[in-house]
Amino acid sequence: MAQDDIKSYLPLTETTYYTMLALTEPLHGYAVMQRCTELSEGTVEVGAGTLYNALAKLQKEALIVKVEQDDRRKYYRLTDKGRRVLARQVTRLEVMAR
């Protein structure tokens, strides 16, 4: 994927950024919500509706993939493409902070 393709996903919203950051390891929806709150030190709390819309969009864009499903929980993780987009966003934030 070309760098220009990655740029088309940027900038990420706070919700999308923290959701993708949480999914550097496989997690189910509720755990993603908890991890977003933890990673943002309580500044971002993602509601269920917002999260599931974000997950659907990220999955459609091939930035995350469902890796497992048990009775009621679907587990997701970043794809390689998702990791590249996330890394580019982190770089953007570092430049902004400087």
Short mmCIF file of the C-alpha atoms (twelve columns), coordinates in Angstrom:
data_MODEL
# 
_entry.id   MODEL 
# 
loop_
_atom_site.group_PDB 
_atom_site.id 
_atom_site.type_symbol 
_atom_site.label_atom_id 
_atom_site.label_alt_id 
_atom_site.label_comp_id 
_atom_site.label_asym_id 
_atom_site.label_seq_id 
_atom_site.Cartn_x 
_atom_site.Cartn_y 
_atom_site.Cartn_z 
_atom_site.pdbx_PDB_model_num 
ATOM 1  C CA . MET A 1  0.000   0.000   0.000  1 
ATOM 2  C CA . ALA A 2  1.356   3.383   -0.930 1 
ATOM 3  C CA . GLN A 3  1.821   6.115   1.662  1 
ATOM 4  C CA . ASP A 4  -0.828  8.169   -0.161 1 
ATOM 5  C CA . ASP A 5  -3.356  5.415   0.520  1 
ATOM 6  C CA . ILE A 6  -2.585  5.621   4.229  1 
ATOM 7  C CA . LYS A 7  -3.023  9.405   4.187  1 
ATOM 8  C CA . SER A 8  -6.593  8.975   2.966  1 
ATOM 9  C CA . TYR A 9  -7.532  7.581   6.410  1 
ATOM 10 C CA . LEU A 10 -6.018  10.492  8.332  1 
ATOM 11 C CA . PRO A 11 -6.594  12.264  10.579 1 
ATOM 12 C CA . LEU A 12 -8.287  9.695   12.795 1 
ATOM 13 C CA . THR A 13 -11.012 10.782  15.184 1 
ATOM 14 C CA . GLU A 14 -10.280 10.295  18.880 1 
ATOM 15 C CA . THR A 15 -12.679 7.358   19.024 1 
ATOM 16 C CA . THR A 16 -11.124 5.683   15.996 1 
ATOM 17 C CA . TYR A 17 -7.596  6.338   17.242 1 
ATOM 18 C CA . TYR A 18 -8.201  4.829   20.675 1 
ATOM 19 C CA . THR A 19 -10.189 1.928   19.228 1 
ATOM 20 C CA . MET A 20 -7.342  1.077   16.866 1 
ATOM 21 C CA . LEU A 21 -4.792  1.548   19.635 1 
ATOM 22 C CA . ALA A 22 -6.750  -0.869  21.839 1 
ATOM 23 C CA . LEU A 23 -6.852  -3.435  19.043 1 
ATOM 24 C CA . THR A 24 -3.110  -3.913  18.850 1 
ATOM 25 C CA . GLU A 25 -4.111  -7.084  20.706 1 
ATOM 26 C CA . PRO A 26 -7.283  -9.131  20.093 1 
ATOM 27 C CA . LEU A 27 -10.184 -7.827  22.201 1 
ATOM 28 C CA . HIS A 28 -13.966 -8.062  22.265 1 
ATOM 29 C CA . GLY A 29 -16.183 -4.981  22.196 1 
ATOM 30 C CA . TYR A 30 -16.652 -4.385  25.909 1 
ATOM 31 C CA . ALA A 31 -12.920 -4.831  26.523 1 
ATOM 32 C CA . VAL A 32 -12.233 -2.301  23.752 1 
ATOM 33 C CA . MET A 33 -14.449 0.251   25.524 1 
ATOM 34 C CA . GLN A 34 -12.595 -0.326  28.802 1 
ATOM 35 C CA . ARG A 35 -9.192  -0.173  27.117 1 
ATOM 36 C CA . CYS A 36 -10.071 3.113   25.364 1 
ATOM 37 C CA . THR A 37 -10.891 4.684   28.727 1 
ATOM 38 C CA . GLU A 38 -7.679  3.303   30.210 1 
ATOM 39 C CA . LEU A 39 -5.438  4.397   27.314 1 
ATOM 40 C CA . SER A 40 -6.927  7.894   27.290 1 
ATOM 41 C CA . GLU A 41 -6.568  8.163   31.073 1 
ATOM 42 C CA . GLY A 42 -10.318 8.647   31.346 1 
ATOM 43 C CA . THR A 43 -10.582 11.473  28.817 1 
ATOM 44 C CA . VAL A 44 -12.375 9.352   26.192 1 
ATOM 45 C CA . GLU A 45 -15.254 7.057   27.048 1 
ATOM 46 C CA . VAL A 46 -16.644 5.204   24.064 1 
ATOM 47 C CA . GLY A 47 -20.285 4.173   24.218 1 
ATOM 48 C CA . ALA A 48 -21.531 0.879   22.798 1 
ATOM 49 C CA . GLY A 49 -23.309 2.401   19.789 1 
ATOM 50 C CA . THR A 50 -20.324 4.535   18.870 1 
ATOM 51 C CA . LEU A 51 -17.957 1.605   19.278 1 
ATOM 52 C CA . TYR A 52 -19.954 -0.819  17.163 1 
ATOM 53 C CA . ASN A 53 -20.313 1.763   14.377 1 
ATOM 54 C CA . ALA A 54 -16.548 2.347   14.513 1 
ATOM 55 C CA . LEU A 55 -15.827 -1.396  14.472 1 
ATOM 56 C CA . ALA A 56 -18.085 -1.905  11.444 1 
ATOM 57 C CA . LYS A 57 -16.408 0.956   9.565  1 
ATOM 58 C CA . LEU A 58 -12.891 -0.206  10.455 1 
ATOM 59 C CA . GLN A 59 -13.728 -3.745  9.405  1 
ATOM 60 C CA . LYS A 60 -15.207 -2.545  6.099  1 
ATOM 61 C CA . GLU A 61 -12.020 -0.546  5.432  1 
ATOM 62 C CA . ALA A 62 -9.890  -3.628  6.260  1 
ATOM 63 C CA . LEU A 63 -8.156  -1.839  9.140  1 
ATOM 64 C CA . ILE A 64 -9.350  -4.483  11.613 1 
ATOM 65 C CA . VAL A 65 -10.456 -8.078  11.253 1 
ATOM 66 C CA . LYS A 66 -12.645 -10.358 13.348 1 
ATOM 67 C CA . VAL A 67 -10.356 -13.095 14.647 1 
ATOM 68 C CA . GLU A 68 -12.665 -15.117 16.868 1 
ATOM 69 C CA . GLN A 69 -16.250 -15.373 18.016 1 
ATOM 70 C CA . ASP A 70 -17.646 -17.261 20.961 1 
ATOM 71 C CA . ASP A 71 -21.247 -17.373 22.169 1 
ATOM 72 C CA . ARG A 72 -21.753 -13.630 22.494 1 
ATOM 73 C CA . ARG A 73 -18.397 -11.982 21.904 1 
ATOM 74 C CA . LYS A 74 -16.601 -11.071 18.719 1 
ATOM 75 C CA . TYR A 75 -12.877 -10.483 18.993 1 
ATOM 76 C CA . TYR A 76 -11.096 -8.061  16.668 1 
ATOM 77 C CA . ARG A 77 -7.495  -7.029  16.013 1 
ATOM 78 C CA . LEU A 78 -5.661  -4.638  13.712 1 
ATOM 79 C CA . THR A 79 -4.644  -5.771  10.258 1 
ATOM 80 C CA . ASP A 80 -1.212  -4.911  8.849  1 
ATOM 81 C CA . LYS A 81 -2.873  -2.056  6.981  1 
ATOM 82 C CA . GLY A 82 -4.453  -0.893  10.247 1 
ATOM 83 C CA . ARG A 83 -1.058  -0.960  11.964 1 
ATOM 84 C CA . ARG A 84 0.431   1.238   9.234  1 
ATOM 85 C CA . VAL A 85 -2.426  3.735   9.509  1 
ATOM 86 C CA . LEU A 86 -2.118  3.798   13.303 1 
ATOM 87 C CA . ALA A 87 1.650   4.291   13.113 1 
ATOM 88 C CA . ARG A 88 1.170   7.214   10.732 1 
ATOM 89 C CA . GLN A 89 -1.369  8.783   13.106 1 
ATOM 90 C CA . VAL A 90 1.054   8.416   16.026 1 
ATOM 91 C CA . THR A 91 3.708   10.199  13.955 1 
ATOM 92 C CA . ARG A 92 1.222   12.992  13.169 1 
ATOM 93 C CA . LEU A 93 0.451   13.418  16.880 1 
ATOM 94 C CA . GLU A 94 4.145   13.489  17.788 1 
ATOM 95 C CA . VAL A 95 4.776   16.232  15.220 1 
ATOM 96 C CA . MET A 96 1.801   18.212  16.549 1 
ATOM 97 C CA . ALA A 97 3.051   17.863  20.115 1 
ATOM 98 C CA . ARG A 98 6.485   19.213  19.173 1 
# 
